[in-house]
CSV table of C-alpha atoms in Angstrom, one decimal:
chain,number,residue,atom,x,y,z
A,14,MET,CA,46.2,-27.1,-9.2
A,15,LYS,CA,46.9,-24.4,-6.7
A,16,LYS,CA,43.9,-25.6,-4.7
A,17,PHE,CA,45.1,-29.2,-4.8
A,18,LEU,CA,48.6,-28.2,-3.6
A,19,GLN,CA,46.9,-26.2,-0.7
A,20,GLN,CA,44.9,-29.2,0.3
A,21,THR,CA,47.9,-31.5,0.1
A,22,ALA,CA,49.9,-29.1,2.3
A,23,LEU,CA,47.1,-28.9,4.8
A,24,ALA,CA,46.8,-32.7,4.9
A,25,ALA,CA,50.5,-33.1,5.4
A,26,GLY,CA,50.4,-30.5,8.2
A,27,LEU,CA,47.6,-32.3,9.9
A,28,MET,CA,49.5,-35.6,9.6
A,29,ALA,CA,52.6,-34.0,11.1
A,30,VAL,CA,50.6,-32.6,14.0
A,31,GLY,CA,48.9,-35.9,14.6
A,32,PHE,CA,52.2,-37.7,14.5
A,33,GLY,CA,53.7,-35.2,16.9
A,34,VAL,CA,50.9,-35.8,19.4
A,35,HIS,CA,51.1,-39.5,18.9
A,36,ALA,CA,54.9,-39.6,19.4
A,37,GLN,CA,54.9,-37.2,22.4
A,38,THR,CA,56.9,-38.5,25.3
A,39,ILE,CA,54.9,-38.9,28.6
A,40,THR,CA,56.9,-38.9,31.8
A,41,LEU,CA,55.4,-40.6,34.8
A,42,LYS,CA,56.2,-39.4,38.3
A,43,VAL,CA,57.0,-42.5,40.5
A,44,HIS,CA,57.2,-41.9,44.3
A,45,HIS,CA,58.3,-44.1,47.2
A,46,PHE,CA,59.7,-43.8,50.7
A,47,LEU,CA,63.0,-45.7,50.5
A,48,GLY,CA,66.4,-44.3,49.5
A,49,PRO,CA,68.0,-44.0,46.0
A,50,GLN,CA,70.3,-47.0,46.7
A,51,SER,CA,67.5,-49.3,47.7
A,52,ILE,CA,66.6,-52.3,45.5
A,53,GLN,CA,63.1,-50.9,45.3
A,54,HIS,CA,64.5,-47.8,43.6
A,55,THR,CA,67.3,-49.2,41.4
A,56,THR,CA,65.8,-52.6,40.3
A,57,MET,CA,62.2,-53.1,41.2
A,58,MET,CA,60.7,-49.8,40.0
A,59,GLY,CA,63.8,-49.1,38.0
A,60,GLU,CA,63.4,-52.1,35.8
A,61,TRP,CA,59.7,-51.4,35.4
A,62,CYS,CA,60.5,-48.0,34.1
A,63,LYS,CA,63.1,-49.4,31.7
A,64,ASN,CA,60.6,-52.0,30.4
A,65,ILE,CA,57.8,-49.5,29.7
A,66,ALA,CA,60.3,-47.2,27.9
A,67,LYS,CA,61.5,-50.1,25.8
A,68,ASP,CA,58.1,-51.4,25.0
A,69,SER,CA,56.8,-47.9,24.1
A,70,ASN,CA,59.8,-46.9,22.0
A,71,ASN,CA,60.6,-44.4,24.7
A,72,ARG,CA,57.2,-42.7,24.5
A,73,LEU,CA,56.7,-43.6,28.1
A,74,GLN,CA,59.4,-42.5,30.5
A,75,CYS,CA,59.7,-42.3,34.3
A,76,GLN,CA,61.2,-40.0,36.9
A,77,ILE,CA,61.5,-41.9,40.1
A,78,PHE,CA,61.5,-39.8,43.3
A,79,PRO,CA,62.9,-41.7,46.4
A,80,ALA,CA,62.6,-40.9,50.1
A,81,MET,CA,59.4,-38.9,49.8
A,82,GLN,CA,61.1,-36.2,47.7
A,83,LEU,CA,57.7,-35.0,46.4
A,84,GLY,CA,56.5,-34.3,50.0
A,85,GLY,CA,54.1,-35.9,52.3
A,86,THR,CA,54.5,-39.0,54.4
A,87,PRO,CA,54.7,-42.7,53.5
A,88,VAL,CA,51.1,-43.3,54.7
A,89,GLN,CA,49.9,-40.7,52.1
A,90,LEU,CA,51.4,-42.5,49.1
A,91,PHE,CA,48.2,-44.3,48.0
A,92,ASP,CA,46.2,-41.1,48.3
A,93,GLN,CA,48.8,-39.1,46.4
A,94,THR,CA,48.5,-41.6,43.5
A,95,ARG,CA,44.7,-41.6,43.6
A,96,ASP,CA,44.6,-37.8,43.7
A,97,GLY,CA,47.1,-37.3,40.9
A,98,VAL,CA,49.8,-35.7,43.0
A,99,VAL,CA,52.0,-38.6,41.6
A,100,ASP,CA,51.4,-41.0,38.8
A,101,VAL,CA,52.7,-44.2,40.3
A,102,ALA,CA,53.7,-45.2,43.9
A,103,TRP,CA,55.3,-48.1,45.7
A,104,THR,CA,53.9,-48.4,49.2
A,105,LEU,CA,52.7,-50.7,52.0
A,106,GLN,CA,49.2,-52.2,52.3
A,107,ALA,CA,49.6,-51.3,56.0
A,108,TYR,CA,49.7,-47.6,55.2
A,109,THR,CA,46.4,-47.9,53.3
A,110,ALA,CA,43.4,-48.7,55.5
A,111,LYS,CA,41.0,-49.4,52.6
A,112,LEU,CA,43.2,-52.3,51.4
A,113,GLN,CA,42.8,-54.2,54.7
A,114,LYS,CA,41.5,-57.3,52.8
A,115,LEU,CA,45.0,-57.8,51.6
A,116,GLU,CA,46.2,-58.1,55.2
A,117,VAL,CA,45.4,-61.8,55.2
A,118,PHE,CA,48.9,-62.5,53.7
A,119,GLU,CA,50.5,-60.8,56.8
A,120,LEU,CA,49.1,-63.4,59.2
A,121,PRO,CA,51.7,-65.5,60.9
A,122,PHE,CA,53.2,-68.4,58.9
A,123,MET,CA,51.1,-67.7,55.8
A,124,MET,CA,53.9,-67.2,53.3
A,125,THR,CA,55.9,-70.0,51.6
A,126,ASN,CA,58.2,-67.9,49.4
A,127,ALA,CA,57.9,-64.4,48.1
A,128,GLU,CA,57.5,-65.2,44.4
A,129,ALA,CA,54.7,-67.7,44.9
A,130,THR,CA,52.9,-65.7,47.5
A,131,SER,CA,53.1,-62.5,45.4
A,132,ARG,CA,51.4,-64.4,42.5
A,133,ALA,CA,48.8,-65.5,45.0
A,134,ALA,CA,48.4,-62.0,46.4
A,135,TRP,CA,47.7,-60.6,42.9
A,136,ASP,CA,45.0,-63.2,42.1
A,137,TYR,CA,43.5,-62.8,45.6
A,138,ALA,CA,43.3,-59.0,45.2
A,139,GLN,CA,41.4,-59.4,41.9
A,140,LYS,CA,38.9,-61.7,43.4
A,141,PHE,CA,38.4,-60.3,46.9
A,142,ALA,CA,39.6,-56.7,46.8
A,143,ALA,CA,38.8,-55.3,43.4
A,144,ASP,CA,36.3,-52.9,44.7
A,145,ASP,CA,38.8,-51.4,47.2
A,146,MET,CA,41.2,-50.8,44.3
A,147,LYS,CA,38.7,-49.2,41.9
A,148,ASP,CA,40.0,-45.6,42.4
A,149,VAL,CA,43.4,-46.5,41.0
A,150,LYS,CA,44.9,-48.7,38.3
A,151,MET,CA,46.6,-51.3,40.4
A,152,LEU,CA,49.9,-52.5,38.8
A,153,ALA,CA,51.1,-55.0,41.4
A,154,VAL,CA,50.5,-56.6,44.8
A,155,HIS,CA,53.5,-58.4,46.3
A,156,VAL,CA,55.3,-59.4,49.5
A,157,HIS,CA,58.9,-59.5,50.7
A,158,GLY,CA,61.1,-62.4,51.8
A,159,PRO,CA,60.8,-64.0,55.3
A,160,GLY,CA,61.2,-61.7,58.3
A,161,ASN,CA,63.9,-62.2,60.9
A,162,ILE,CA,64.2,-61.1,64.5
A,163,TYR,CA,67.2,-58.9,65.4
A,164,THR,CA,67.9,-58.1,69.1
A,165,LYS,CA,70.5,-56.1,71.0
A,166,SER,CA,70.9,-57.7,74.4
A,167,LYS,CA,70.1,-61.4,74.1
A,168,ALA,CA,69.6,-64.1,71.4
A,169,VAL,CA,66.1,-65.3,70.6
A,170,THR,CA,66.1,-69.1,70.3
A,171,THR,CA,62.7,-69.8,71.9
A,172,MET,CA,59.5,-67.9,72.4
A,173,ALA,CA,60.3,-67.3,76.0
A,174,ASP,CA,63.4,-65.2,75.0
A,175,LEU,CA,61.0,-62.6,73.6
A,176,LYS,CA,59.4,-61.9,76.9
A,177,GLY,CA,59.8,-58.3,78.1
A,178,LEU,CA,61.6,-57.1,74.9
A,179,LYS,CA,60.4,-54.0,73.0
A,180,VAL,CA,60.3,-55.1,69.4
A,181,ARG,CA,59.5,-53.0,66.3
A,182,ALA,CA,56.9,-54.6,64.1
A,183,PRO,CA,55.8,-53.3,60.7
A,184,THR,CA,52.1,-54.1,60.5
A,185,ARG,CA,48.9,-54.6,62.6
A,186,GLN,CA,49.0,-58.4,62.4
A,187,VAL,CA,52.7,-58.6,63.2
A,188,ASN,CA,52.3,-56.3,66.2
A,189,LYS,CA,49.6,-58.7,67.5
A,190,MET,CA,51.8,-61.7,66.8
A,191,ILE,CA,54.7,-60.2,68.7
A,192,ALA,CA,52.5,-59.4,71.7
A,193,MET,CA,51.1,-63.0,71.7
A,194,MET,CA,54.6,-64.3,71.8
A,195,GLY,CA,55.5,-62.3,74.9
A,196,ALA,CA,57.2,-59.2,73.6
A,197,THR,CA,56.0,-55.6,73.6
A,198,PRO,CA,55.3,-54.5,70.1
A,199,VAL,CA,56.3,-51.0,68.9
A,200,ALA,CA,54.8,-49.9,65.6
A,201,MET,CA,56.9,-47.6,63.5
A,202,PRO,CA,57.8,-47.1,59.8
A,203,VAL,CA,61.0,-48.8,58.7
A,204,PRO,CA,63.1,-45.6,58.2
A,205,GLN,CA,62.8,-44.9,62.0
A,206,VAL,CA,64.3,-48.2,63.1
A,207,THR,CA,67.9,-47.0,63.0
A,208,GLU,CA,67.3,-44.1,65.5
A,209,ALA,CA,65.0,-46.2,67.6
A,210,LEU,CA,67.7,-48.9,68.1
A,211,SER,CA,70.5,-46.5,68.7
A,212,LYS,CA,68.5,-44.5,71.3
A,213,GLY,CA,67.2,-47.7,73.1
A,214,VAL,CA,63.6,-46.9,72.2
A,215,ILE,CA,63.4,-50.6,71.1
A,216,ASP,CA,65.3,-53.7,72.0
A,217,GLY,CA,65.0,-55.3,68.6
A,218,ALA,CA,63.1,-55.4,65.3
A,219,VAL,CA,61.5,-57.8,62.9
A,220,ILE,CA,62.4,-57.1,59.2
A,221,PRO,CA,63.8,-59.1,56.3
A,222,TYR,CA,67.5,-59.2,55.6
A,223,GLU,CA,67.0,-57.2,52.4
A,224,VAL,CA,66.4,-53.9,54.1
A,225,ALA,CA,68.4,-54.4,57.3
A,226,PRO,CA,72.0,-53.2,56.2
A,227,GLY,CA,70.6,-49.9,54.9
A,228,LEU,CA,69.3,-49.3,58.5
A,229,LYS,CA,72.6,-50.3,60.1
A,230,VAL,CA,70.9,-53.1,62.0
A,231,GLN,CA,74.0,-55.3,61.8
A,232,GLU,CA,75.8,-52.5,63.8
A,233,LEU,CA,73.0,-51.7,66.2
A,234,THR,CA,72.1,-55.3,67.2
A,235,ASN,CA,74.1,-58.3,68.2
A,236,PHE,CA,71.8,-61.3,67.5
A,237,THR,CA,69.9,-62.4,64.5
A,238,ALA,CA,67.2,-65.1,64.6
A,239,GLU,CA,66.2,-66.7,61.3
A,240,THR,CA,63.4,-69.2,61.0
A,241,ASP,CA,64.0,-72.6,59.4
A,242,ARG,CA,63.4,-71.7,55.7
A,243,SER,CA,61.8,-75.0,55.0
A,244,TYR,CA,58.9,-73.9,57.3
A,245,ASN,CA,56.5,-71.2,56.3
A,246,ALA,CA,57.8,-67.7,57.0
A,247,LEU,CA,57.3,-66.1,60.4
A,248,TYR,CA,55.6,-63.2,58.6
A,249,THR,CA,55.7,-61.1,55.5
A,250,THR,CA,54.4,-57.6,54.5
A,251,VAL,CA,52.1,-56.7,51.6
A,252,PHE,CA,53.1,-54.0,49.2
A,253,VAL,CA,51.1,-52.4,46.4
A,254,VAL,CA,52.0,-50.4,43.2
A,255,PRO,CA,49.0,-48.1,42.3
A,256,MET,CA,48.8,-45.9,39.3
A,257,ASN,CA,46.6,-42.8,38.9
A,258,LYS,CA,43.5,-44.0,37.1
A,259,ALA,CA,43.0,-40.8,35.2
A,260,LYS,CA,46.6,-40.8,34.0
A,261,TYR,CA,46.2,-44.4,32.7
A,262,GLU,CA,42.9,-43.7,31.0
A,263,SER,CA,44.4,-40.6,29.3
A,264,LEU,CA,46.9,-42.7,27.5
A,265,PRO,CA,46.4,-43.8,23.9
A,266,ALA,CA,45.4,-47.4,23.5
A,267,ASP,CA,48.9,-48.7,22.5
A,268,LEU,CA,50.4,-47.1,25.6
A,269,LYS,CA,47.7,-48.5,27.8
A,270,ALA,CA,48.7,-51.9,26.3
A,271,VAL,CA,52.3,-51.3,27.4
A,272,ILE,CA,51.2,-50.6,31.0
A,273,ASP,CA,49.0,-53.7,30.9
A,274,LYS,CA,51.8,-55.8,29.6
A,275,ASN,CA,54.0,-54.7,32.5
A,276,SER,CA,51.5,-55.1,35.3
A,277,GLY,CA,49.6,-57.9,36.9
A,278,ARG,CA,50.6,-61.3,38.2
A,279,GLU,CA,54.0,-61.7,36.7
A,280,PHE,CA,55.1,-58.1,37.6
A,281,SER,CA,53.9,-58.9,41.1
A,282,ALA,CA,56.0,-62.1,41.1
A,283,PHE,CA,59.0,-60.2,39.8
A,284,LEU,CA,58.8,-57.7,42.6
A,285,GLY,CA,58.4,-60.4,45.2
A,286,LYS,CA,61.3,-62.5,43.8
A,287,THR,CA,63.6,-59.5,43.4
A,288,GLN,CA,63.0,-58.1,46.8
A,289,ALA,CA,63.4,-61.5,48.5
A,290,GLY,CA,66.5,-62.2,46.3
A,291,GLN,CA,68.2,-59.2,48.0
A,292,ASP,CA,68.1,-61.2,51.3
A,293,VAL,CA,71.2,-63.2,50.2
A,294,PRO,CA,73.7,-60.3,49.6
A,295,SER,CA,72.2,-58.4,52.5
A,296,LYS,CA,72.7,-61.3,54.9
A,297,GLN,CA,76.4,-61.2,54.1
A,298,ALA,CA,76.6,-57.9,56.1
A,299,PHE,CA,75.6,-59.9,59.2
A,300,VAL,CA,77.9,-62.8,58.4
A,301,ASP,CA,80.8,-60.3,58.1
A,302,ALA,CA,79.9,-58.3,61.3
A,303,LYS,CA,82.1,-59.5,64.1
A,304,ASN,CA,79.5,-58.6,66.7
A,305,GLN,CA,76.7,-60.7,65.1
A,306,LYS,CA,75.6,-64.1,66.2
A,307,ILE,CA,73.1,-65.7,63.7
A,308,SER,CA,70.9,-68.6,64.9
A,309,VAL,CA,68.1,-70.6,63.2
A,310,ILE,CA,64.8,-71.3,64.9
A,311,PRO,CA,64.1,-75.0,64.2
A,312,LYS,CA,60.8,-76.4,63.0
A,313,THR,CA,60.0,-77.9,66.4
A,314,GLU,CA,60.2,-74.5,68.1
A,315,LEU,CA,58.3,-72.8,65.3
A,316,GLU,CA,55.4,-75.3,65.8
A,317,ASN,CA,55.1,-73.8,69.3
A,318,TRP,CA,55.1,-70.3,67.8
A,319,LYS,CA,52.5,-71.2,65.3
A,320,LYS,CA,50.2,-72.7,68.0
A,321,ALA,CA,50.6,-69.6,70.1
A,322,THR,CA,49.5,-67.3,67.3
A,323,ASP,CA,47.0,-69.5,65.4
A,324,SER,CA,44.0,-67.6,66.9
A,325,LEU,CA,45.0,-64.6,64.9
A,326,ASP,CA,43.6,-66.3,61.8
A,327,ASP,CA,40.3,-66.8,63.5
A,328,ALA,CA,40.2,-63.3,64.9
A,329,TRP,CA,40.9,-61.9,61.4
A,330,VAL,CA,38.1,-64.0,59.9
A,331,LYS,CA,35.8,-62.8,62.6
A,332,GLU,CA,36.7,-59.1,62.0
A,333,MET,CA,36.2,-59.3,58.3
A,334,THR,CA,32.9,-61.1,58.7
A,335,ALA,CA,31.7,-58.4,61.2
A,336,LYS,CA,32.4,-55.9,58.4
A,337,GLY,CA,30.0,-57.7,56.0
A,338,MET,CA,32.6,-59.9,54.2
A,339,ASP,CA,33.1,-63.6,54.0
A,340,GLY,CA,36.2,-63.8,56.1
A,341,LYS,CA,36.5,-67.5,56.0
A,342,ALA,CA,36.3,-67.6,52.1
A,343,MET,CA,39.0,-64.9,52.0
A,344,LEU,CA,41.4,-66.8,54.3
A,345,ASP,CA,40.7,-70.1,52.6
A,346,GLY,CA,41.1,-68.4,49.2
A,347,ALA,CA,44.5,-66.9,50.1
A,348,THR,CA,45.8,-70.2,51.5
A,349,ALA,CA,44.7,-72.1,48.5
A,350,LEU,CA,46.3,-69.7,46.1
A,351,ILE,CA,49.6,-69.8,48.0
A,352,LYS,CA,49.5,-73.6,47.8
A,353,GLN,CA,48.7,-73.5,44.1
A,354,TYR,CA,51.7,-71.3,43.2
A,355,THR,CA,54.2,-72.9,45.6
A,356,LYS,CA,56.4,-75.4,43.8
């Protein structure tokens, strides 16, 4: 009897230990380069963290670190995730050279809307860029809403108005587009835009409405040029949400399933739709600003802009093909996927 009781106690103890390990809370470190008031912090990654907590009965938690609080620079975010410095990051494709295949979505006039194009970007990434993402567990690939042109000294209503202006652009392809339309592109991360505008380093910038008020663009410029929203967007930017692969693989099967449920095409679409959705309230800051004049570039003028920059598509295909890839299949695949998801 005594032996039986000892065995029962031992079994109960082992079960308790097993349950304790199973029920242990795992906190993921999430890192990004924008501020704590940004939509990326509060809603995009914030909602993801709430969802994985809910779906895991709070066994998965997040601690989100904004504004590079864990150190490093924005261009290091992908590597920080790959190397396990952080568990999850939200960052730009443009900061991650090895993800250049995703750049196709940043070509001029590719995007229809952010939700559809984000779904397309996720599917495209699985087909054409899976090998480039193999060192991480990719959770999402998405884009932002249509970019606008903000200028200090004169309104932009035609392509000729851009001539001679120094304009901040976010990515390699957008820099090329700006140059082809007559402006001088100035590459810089988005947090530097405020100081660059205030010191006259640049005459204007191209960014979506969503991020502009946080940079005080409505105060530092006087003119906003939107493109006709029934036409494909002037440009967009690709973002990625990588997770440390070893961290993901260390999770028990049921928690891996929680991560899987909250990643992929629909998470990508949510991020794109949410970020683009912030364009509406953010635009109000420009409507309310007494110094701002907002104009819309009509389709007829945008056709001229498209013709002037169409060769960028061919140049990108040629560049990818020279690196041993099927550049045409990649461009055609991205275009077809955007069309498939656009309603």
